[in-house]
Amino acid sequence: MVYDCIIIGGGIAGLQAAIQLGRYQHKVLVLDDGKGRSSMCHCYHNLLGWPDGVSGEKLRSLGKEHALRFGVEFEEQRVETVKGLDGKFCVTTAESHEFYGRKLLLATGIKDNIPPFKGLLPCLGKSIFVCPDCDGYEILDKPALVIGSGNAGASMALTLTYWTEELTFINQGKGEIDADLVEKLVGKGITLVSNEISEIHTDCSALKGVTLDNGERIDCCFAFLAFGGNKPNTDLALQLGVELEANKHILVDPRTKMTSVENVWAAGDITVHSEQAAIAMGDGIQAAIWIHKSLLES
């Protein structure tokens, strides 16, 4: 079996591309290990058509169901290696299964730098957030914590002053903060806490507060994480010799979403630093259109 296109990554971008390619009636395979960042978000608040929010799990489930209607195939496997072979691509999974495709779409996303506090993950998208553009509105005029480190945390706290004046920045890890940022934090009335968190208190998806290593408890219902160091999942791209941006994301043609390697496309968070689900959808469908054009020519 040689697929017209293999999509690596079944998140928002990959699924949207799969739906479009399936509607073109191409033979498509989506490979995904189910551990992408969209599977961790329990509520997207800023998407057209979902005024009450929608979870990443539900979006992924609906997207897969949609794609299956057009004959798209899915395998829940982690891809380990990919290489060009006789004008095609050979994709090998952790289970040593090999799949072959004429075109390749990388939608492997990024990995967030999330601290391993017990009870934190169920709160993501509900009461603990990572993106001020997506979720700043959720803390409008409400007290909130910024749990971060150094300049990344300080910058997040300053950004969030657009939404609220009641901010406490907990410098977890006691990262170094530039003097000018400290001055701005003071000027904005942001409380700076240098003690580290020993425990996060939650009730299902609701944040209740944190306890510091000095025993002090801070009660709060909302928090943003800001540790920096998010990692683009570019290992497979590097195996193919795909060119990267300075920020380690994949460089693509802005019109076609093709990478520097012929017949290899990329879409979603792996290509830009906006980290917006709506943009990932647009990337996916745009890449799919140009993959279709390429298939017609080959």
CSV table of C-alpha atoms in Angstrom, one decimal:
chain,number,residue,atom,x,y,z
A,1,MET,CA,0.0,0.0,0.0
A,2,VAL,CA,1.3,3.4,-1.0
A,3,TYR,CA,-0.8,6.3,0.4
A,4,ASP,CA,-1.2,9.5,-1.5
A,5,CYS,CA,-0.3,11.3,1.7
A,6,ILE,CA,0.8,10.3,5.2
A,7,ILE,CA,0.0,12.9,7.9
A,8,ILE,CA,2.1,12.6,11.0
A,9,GLY,CA,0.2,14.2,13.9
A,10,GLY,CA,-3.5,13.9,14.5
A,11,GLY,CA,-4.1,17.2,16.3
A,12,ILE,CA,-6.0,20.2,15.0
A,13,ALA,CA,-3.9,20.9,11.9
A,14,GLY,CA,-3.4,17.2,11.0
A,15,LEU,CA,-7.1,16.4,11.3
A,16,GLN,CA,-8.2,19.5,9.2
A,17,ALA,CA,-5.8,18.5,6.5
A,18,ALA,CA,-7.0,14.9,6.6
A,19,ILE,CA,-10.7,16.0,6.2
A,20,GLN,CA,-9.8,18.1,3.2
A,21,LEU,CA,-7.6,15.5,1.5
A,22,GLY,CA,-10.3,12.9,2.2
A,23,ARG,CA,-12.9,15.1,0.5
A,24,TYR,CA,-10.5,15.1,-2.5
A,25,GLN,CA,-10.8,11.3,-2.4
A,26,HIS,CA,-7.1,10.8,-1.9
A,27,LYS,CA,-5.8,7.8,0.0
A,28,VAL,CA,-4.7,9.2,3.4
A,29,LEU,CA,-3.2,7.8,6.5
A,30,VAL,CA,-2.9,9.7,9.8
A,31,LEU,CA,-0.4,8.5,12.3
A,32,ASP,CA,-0.7,9.8,15.9
A,33,ASP,CA,0.2,8.6,19.4
A,34,GLY,CA,-2.6,10.5,21.1
A,35,LYS,CA,-0.3,12.6,23.2
A,36,GLY,CA,-0.4,16.0,21.4
A,37,ARG,CA,-1.0,19.2,23.3
A,38,SER,CA,-4.6,19.5,22.0
A,39,SER,CA,-5.4,16.3,23.8
A,40,MET,CA,-4.4,18.0,27.1
A,41,CYS,CA,-6.5,21.2,26.7
A,42,HIS,CA,-9.8,20.7,28.4
A,43,CYS,CA,-11.4,23.8,26.9
A,44,TYR,CA,-10.8,26.1,24.0
A,45,HIS,CA,-12.6,29.4,24.7
A,46,ASN,CA,-12.0,31.4,21.5
A,47,LEU,CA,-13.2,29.3,18.6
A,48,LEU,CA,-15.9,30.2,16.2
A,49,GLY,CA,-19.0,28.1,16.7
A,50,TRP,CA,-18.2,27.1,20.3
A,51,PRO,CA,-19.3,30.1,22.5
A,52,ASP,CA,-19.3,27.9,25.6
A,53,GLY,CA,-15.9,26.4,24.8
A,54,VAL,CA,-14.9,23.0,23.5
A,55,SER,CA,-12.3,20.5,24.7
A,56,GLY,CA,-9.4,19.3,22.6
A,57,GLU,CA,-10.5,15.8,23.1
A,58,LYS,CA,-14.0,16.6,21.7
A,59,LEU,CA,-12.5,18.5,18.7
A,60,ARG,CA,-10.2,15.6,18.0
A,61,SER,CA,-13.0,13.0,18.3
A,62,LEU,CA,-15.2,15.0,16.0
A,63,GLY,CA,-12.4,15.6,13.5
A,64,LYS,CA,-11.5,11.9,13.4
A,65,GLU,CA,-15.2,10.9,12.9
A,66,HIS,CA,-15.4,13.5,10.1
A,67,ALA,CA,-12.3,12.3,8.3
A,68,LEU,CA,-13.4,8.6,8.6
A,69,ARG,CA,-16.5,9.4,6.6
A,70,PHE,CA,-14.1,10.2,3.6
A,71,GLY,CA,-12.1,7.0,4.0
A,72,VAL,CA,-9.1,8.5,5.8
A,73,GLU,CA,-7.3,5.8,7.8
A,74,PHE,CA,-5.9,6.2,11.3
A,75,GLU,CA,-3.2,4.4,13.2
A,76,GLU,CA,-2.5,5.2,16.9
A,77,GLN,CA,1.3,4.7,16.7
A,78,ARG,CA,4.3,6.9,17.4
A,79,VAL,CA,6.5,7.6,14.4
A,80,GLU,CA,10.2,7.0,15.1
A,81,THR,CA,11.9,7.4,11.7
A,82,VAL,CA,11.1,8.8,8.3
A,83,LYS,CA,13.1,8.8,5.1
A,84,GLY,CA,12.9,9.3,1.4
A,85,LEU,CA,12.9,6.0,-0.6
A,86,ASP,CA,12.6,5.7,-4.4
A,87,GLY,CA,10.5,8.8,-4.8
A,88,LYS,CA,8.3,8.0,-1.9
A,89,PHE,CA,8.5,8.3,1.9
A,90,CYS,CA,9.0,5.4,4.3
A,91,VAL,CA,7.6,6.0,7.8
A,92,THR,CA,8.5,3.6,10.5
A,93,THR,CA,6.7,3.5,13.9
A,94,ALA,CA,7.8,2.5,17.4
A,95,GLU,CA,6.1,-0.9,16.7
A,96,SER,CA,8.4,-1.4,13.7
A,97,HIS,CA,5.5,-1.0,11.2
A,98,GLU,CA,6.4,0.6,7.9
A,99,PHE,CA,4.1,2.8,5.9
A,100,TYR,CA,4.7,4.4,2.5
A,101,GLY,CA,3.4,7.6,1.0
A,102,ARG,CA,3.9,9.8,-2.0
A,103,LYS,CA,3.5,13.0,0.0
A,104,LEU,CA,4.2,13.8,3.6
A,105,LEU,CA,2.6,16.3,6.0
A,106,LEU,CA,4.3,17.0,9.3
A,107,ALA,CA,1.8,18.2,12.0
A,108,THR,CA,3.8,17.2,15.0
A,109,GLY,CA,3.2,20.4,17.1
A,110,ILE,CA,5.1,21.5,20.1
A,111,LYS,CA,5.6,20.2,23.7
A,112,ASP,CA,4.8,22.6,26.4
A,113,ASN,CA,7.0,23.0,29.4
A,114,ILE,CA,4.6,22.1,32.1
A,115,PRO,CA,5.7,21.4,35.7
A,116,PRO,CA,4.8,17.9,37.1
A,117,PHE,CA,2.6,19.0,39.9
A,118,LYS,CA,-0.1,16.5,40.9
A,119,GLY,CA,-3.5,17.6,39.9
A,120,LEU,CA,-2.4,20.2,37.4
A,121,LEU,CA,-3.2,18.5,34.1
A,122,PRO,CA,-7.0,18.3,34.6
A,123,CYS,CA,-7.1,22.0,35.1
A,124,LEU,CA,-5.5,23.0,31.8
A,125,GLY,CA,-7.9,25.1,29.8
A,126,LYS,CA,-10.3,25.3,32.7
A,127,SER,CA,-8.6,27.2,35.5
A,128,ILE,CA,-4.9,26.9,34.6
A,129,PHE,CA,-3.8,28.4,31.2
A,130,VAL,CA,-0.7,28.8,29.0
A,131,CYS,CA,-1.7,31.4,26.4
A,132,PRO,CA,-2.8,34.9,27.3
A,133,ASP,CA,-4.2,35.5,23.8
A,134,CYS,CA,-6.5,32.5,24.1
A,135,ASP,CA,-7.4,32.7,27.7
A,136,GLY,CA,-6.6,36.1,29.1
A,137,TYR,CA,-10.3,37.0,29.0
A,138,GLU,CA,-11.0,34.2,31.5
A,139,ILE,CA,-9.3,36.2,34.3
A,140,LEU,CA,-10.9,39.6,33.5
A,141,ASP,CA,-10.9,41.6,36.7
A,142,LYS,CA,-10.1,38.5,38.7
A,143,PRO,CA,-7.2,37.6,41.0
A,144,ALA,CA,-4.7,35.3,39.2
A,145,LEU,CA,-1.3,33.6,39.8
A,146,VAL,CA,1.5,33.5,37.3
A,147,ILE,CA,3.5,30.3,38.0
A,148,GLY,CA,6.7,30.6,36.0
A,149,SER,CA,10.4,31.3,36.1
A,150,GLY,CA,12.6,34.2,35.5
A,151,ASN,CA,12.0,36.6,32.5
A,152,ALA,CA,9.4,34.3,30.9
A,153,GLY,CA,7.2,34.4,34.0
A,154,ALA,CA,7.8,38.1,34.5
A,155,SER,CA,6.9,38.9,30.9
A,156,MET,CA,3.7,36.8,31.2
A,157,ALA,CA,2.7,38.6,34.3
A,158,LEU,CA,3.2,42.0,32.6
A,159,THR,CA,1.2,40.8,29.6
A,160,LEU,CA,-1.7,39.8,31.8
A,161,THR,CA,-2.1,43.3,33.3
A,162,TYR,CA,-4.2,44.0,30.2
A,163,TRP,CA,-6.9,41.8,31.8
A,164,THR,CA,-6.4,42.2,35.6
A,165,GLU,CA,-4.6,44.3,38.2
A,166,GLU,CA,-4.6,41.5,40.8
A,167,LEU,CA,-1.6,39.4,39.9
A,168,THR,CA,0.9,37.4,41.9
A,169,PHE,CA,4.0,36.1,40.1
A,170,ILE,CA,5.5,33.0,41.8
A,171,ASN,CA,9.1,32.7,40.5
A,172,GLN,CA,9.2,28.9,40.6
A,173,GLY,CA,12.9,27.8,40.4
A,174,LYS,CA,13.9,31.3,41.3
A,175,GLY,CA,15.0,32.2,37.8
A,176,GLU,CA,16.9,35.4,37.2
A,177,ILE,CA,14.8,38.4,36.3
A,178,ASP,CA,16.2,41.3,34.5
A,179,ALA,CA,16.3,44.6,36.5
A,180,ASP,CA,14.1,46.4,34.1
A,181,LEU,CA,11.4,43.7,34.3
A,182,VAL,CA,11.5,43.8,38.1
A,183,GLU,CA,11.0,47.6,37.9
A,184,LYS,CA,8.0,47.1,35.6
A,185,LEU,CA,6.5,44.4,37.9
A,186,VAL,CA,6.7,46.8,40.8
A,187,GLY,CA,5.3,49.7,38.7
A,188,LYS,CA,2.3,47.5,37.8
A,189,GLY,CA,1.7,46.5,41.4
A,190,ILE,CA,2.4,42.8,40.7
A,191,THR,CA,3.3,40.8,43.8
A,192,LEU,CA,6.6,38.9,43.3
A,193,VAL,CA,7.0,35.7,45.3
A,194,SER,CA,10.4,34.1,45.4
A,195,ASN,CA,9.4,31.0,47.4
A,196,GLU,CA,8.7,27.9,45.4
A,197,ILE,CA,5.5,26.0,45.3
A,198,SER,CA,5.4,22.7,47.1
A,199,GLU,CA,1.8,21.7,46.3
A,200,ILE,CA,-1.0,22.8,44.0
A,201,HIS,CA,-4.5,22.5,45.4
A,202,THR,CA,-7.2,21.5,43.0
A,203,ASP,CA,-10.7,20.0,43.0
A,204,CYS,CA,-11.1,18.1,39.7
A,205,SER,CA,-10.5,20.9,37.1
A,206,ALA,CA,-10.8,23.8,39.5
A,207,LEU,CA,-7.7,25.4,41.0
A,208,LYS,CA,-8.1,26.3,44.7
A,209,GLY,CA,-4.6,27.6,45.5
A,210,VAL,CA,-1.0,26.7,46.2
A,211,THR,CA,1.2,26.1,49.2
A,212,LEU,CA,4.7,27.5,49.1
A,213,ASP,CA,7.8,25.7,50.5
A,214,ASN,CA,7.7,28.0,53.5
A,215,GLY,CA,4.2,26.7,54.4
A,216,GLU,CA,2.3,29.8,53.3
A,217,ARG,CA,-0.9,29.1,51.3
A,218,ILE,CA,-2.1,31.4,48.6
A,219,ASP,CA,-5.7,30.9,47.6
A,220,CYS,CA,-6.6,31.6,44.0
A,221,CYS,CA,-8.9,30.2,41.3
A,222,PHE,CA,-6.9,30.9,38.2
A,223,ALA,CA,-3.3,30.7,37.1
A,224,PHE,CA,-1.1,31.0,34.0
A,225,LEU,CA,2.0,28.9,33.4
A,226,ALA,CA,5.1,30.6,32.0
A,227,PHE,CA,8.4,28.7,32.1
A,228,GLY,CA,9.5,29.2,28.6
A,229,GLY,CA,11.4,26.4,26.8
A,230,ASN,CA,8.5,25.0,24.8
A,231,LYS,CA,10.0,22.4,22.4
A,232,PRO,CA,9.0,22.1,18.8
A,233,ASN,CA,8.7,18.5,17.8
A,234,THR,CA,11.1,18.7,14.9
A,235,ASP,CA,13.0,15.4,15.2
A,236,LEU,CA,11.4,13.9,12.1
A,237,ALA,CA,11.8,17.1,10.1
A,238,LEU,CA,15.5,17.0,10.9
A,239,GLN,CA,15.8,13.4,9.7
A,240,LEU,CA,14.5,14.7,6.3
A,241,GLY,CA,16.8,17.7,6.2
A,242,VAL,CA,14.0,20.2,6.5
A,243,GLU,CA,15.1,23.8,7.1
A,244,LEU,CA,14.1,25.3,10.4
A,245,GLU,CA,13.5,28.9,11.5
A,246,ALA,CA,15.8,30.6,14.1
A,247,ASN,CA,13.2,29.7,16.8
A,248,LYS,CA,13.5,26.0,15.8
A,249,HIS,CA,10.0,25.9,14.1
A,250,ILE,CA,9.8,24.5,10.6
A,251,LEU,CA,10.2,27.0,7.8
A,252,VAL,CA,7.5,26.8,5.2
A,253,ASP,CA,6.4,28.6,2.1
A,254,PRO,CA,3.7,31.0,3.4
A,255,ARG,CA,1.4,30.2,0.5
A,256,THR,CA,1.7,26.5,0.0
A,257,LYS,CA,3.0,25.3,3.5
A,258,MET,CA,5.6,23.2,1.7
A,259,THR,CA,8.9,22.9,3.5
A,260,SER,CA,12.4,23.2,2.0
A,261,VAL,CA,12.2,19.5,1.1
A,262,GLU,CA,10.1,18.6,-2.0
A,263,ASN,CA,6.9,16.8,-1.3
A,264,VAL,CA,7.1,17.5,2.5
A,265,TRP,CA,4.6,20.0,4.0
A,266,ALA,CA,4.2,21.2,7.5
A,267,ALA,CA,1.2,22.7,9.4
A,268,GLY,CA,0.1,23.9,12.8
A,269,ASP,CA,2.2,24.9,15.8
A,270,ILE,CA,5.3,23.3,14.4
A,271,THR,CA,5.5,26.0,11.8
A,272,VAL,CA,4.6,29.2,13.6
A,273,HIS,CA,4.7,30.6,17.1
A,274,SER,CA,1.0,31.7,17.4
A,275,GLU,CA,-0.1,28.5,19.0
A,276,GLN,CA,-3.8,29.1,18.0
A,277,ALA,CA,-6.2,26.3,17.2
A,278,ALA,CA,-7.9,28.3,14.5
A,279,ILE,CA,-4.7,29.1,12.8
A,280,ALA,CA,-3.7,25.4,12.9
A,281,MET,CA,-7.0,24.6,11.1
A,282,GLY,CA,-6.2,27.1,8.5
A,283,ASP,CA,-2.7,25.8,8.1
A,284,GLY,CA,-4.0,22.3,7.7
A,285,ILE,CA,-6.5,23.0,5.0
A,286,GLN,CA,-4.1,25.3,3.1
A,287,ALA,CA,-1.4,22.5,3.1
A,288,ALA,CA,-4.0,20.0,2.0
A,289,ILE,CA,-5.0,22.1,-1.0
A,290,TRP,CA,-1.5,22.3,-2.2
A,291,ILE,CA,-0.8,18.7,-1.6
A,292,HIS,CA,-3.8,18.0,-3.8
A,293,LYS,CA,-2.4,20.2,-6.5
A,294,SER,CA,0.9,18.4,-6.3
A,295,LEU,CA,-0.8,15.0,-6.5
A,296,LEU,CA,-2.6,16.0,-9.7
A,297,GLU,CA,0.7,16.9,-11.3
A,298,SER,CA,2.6,13.8,-10.3
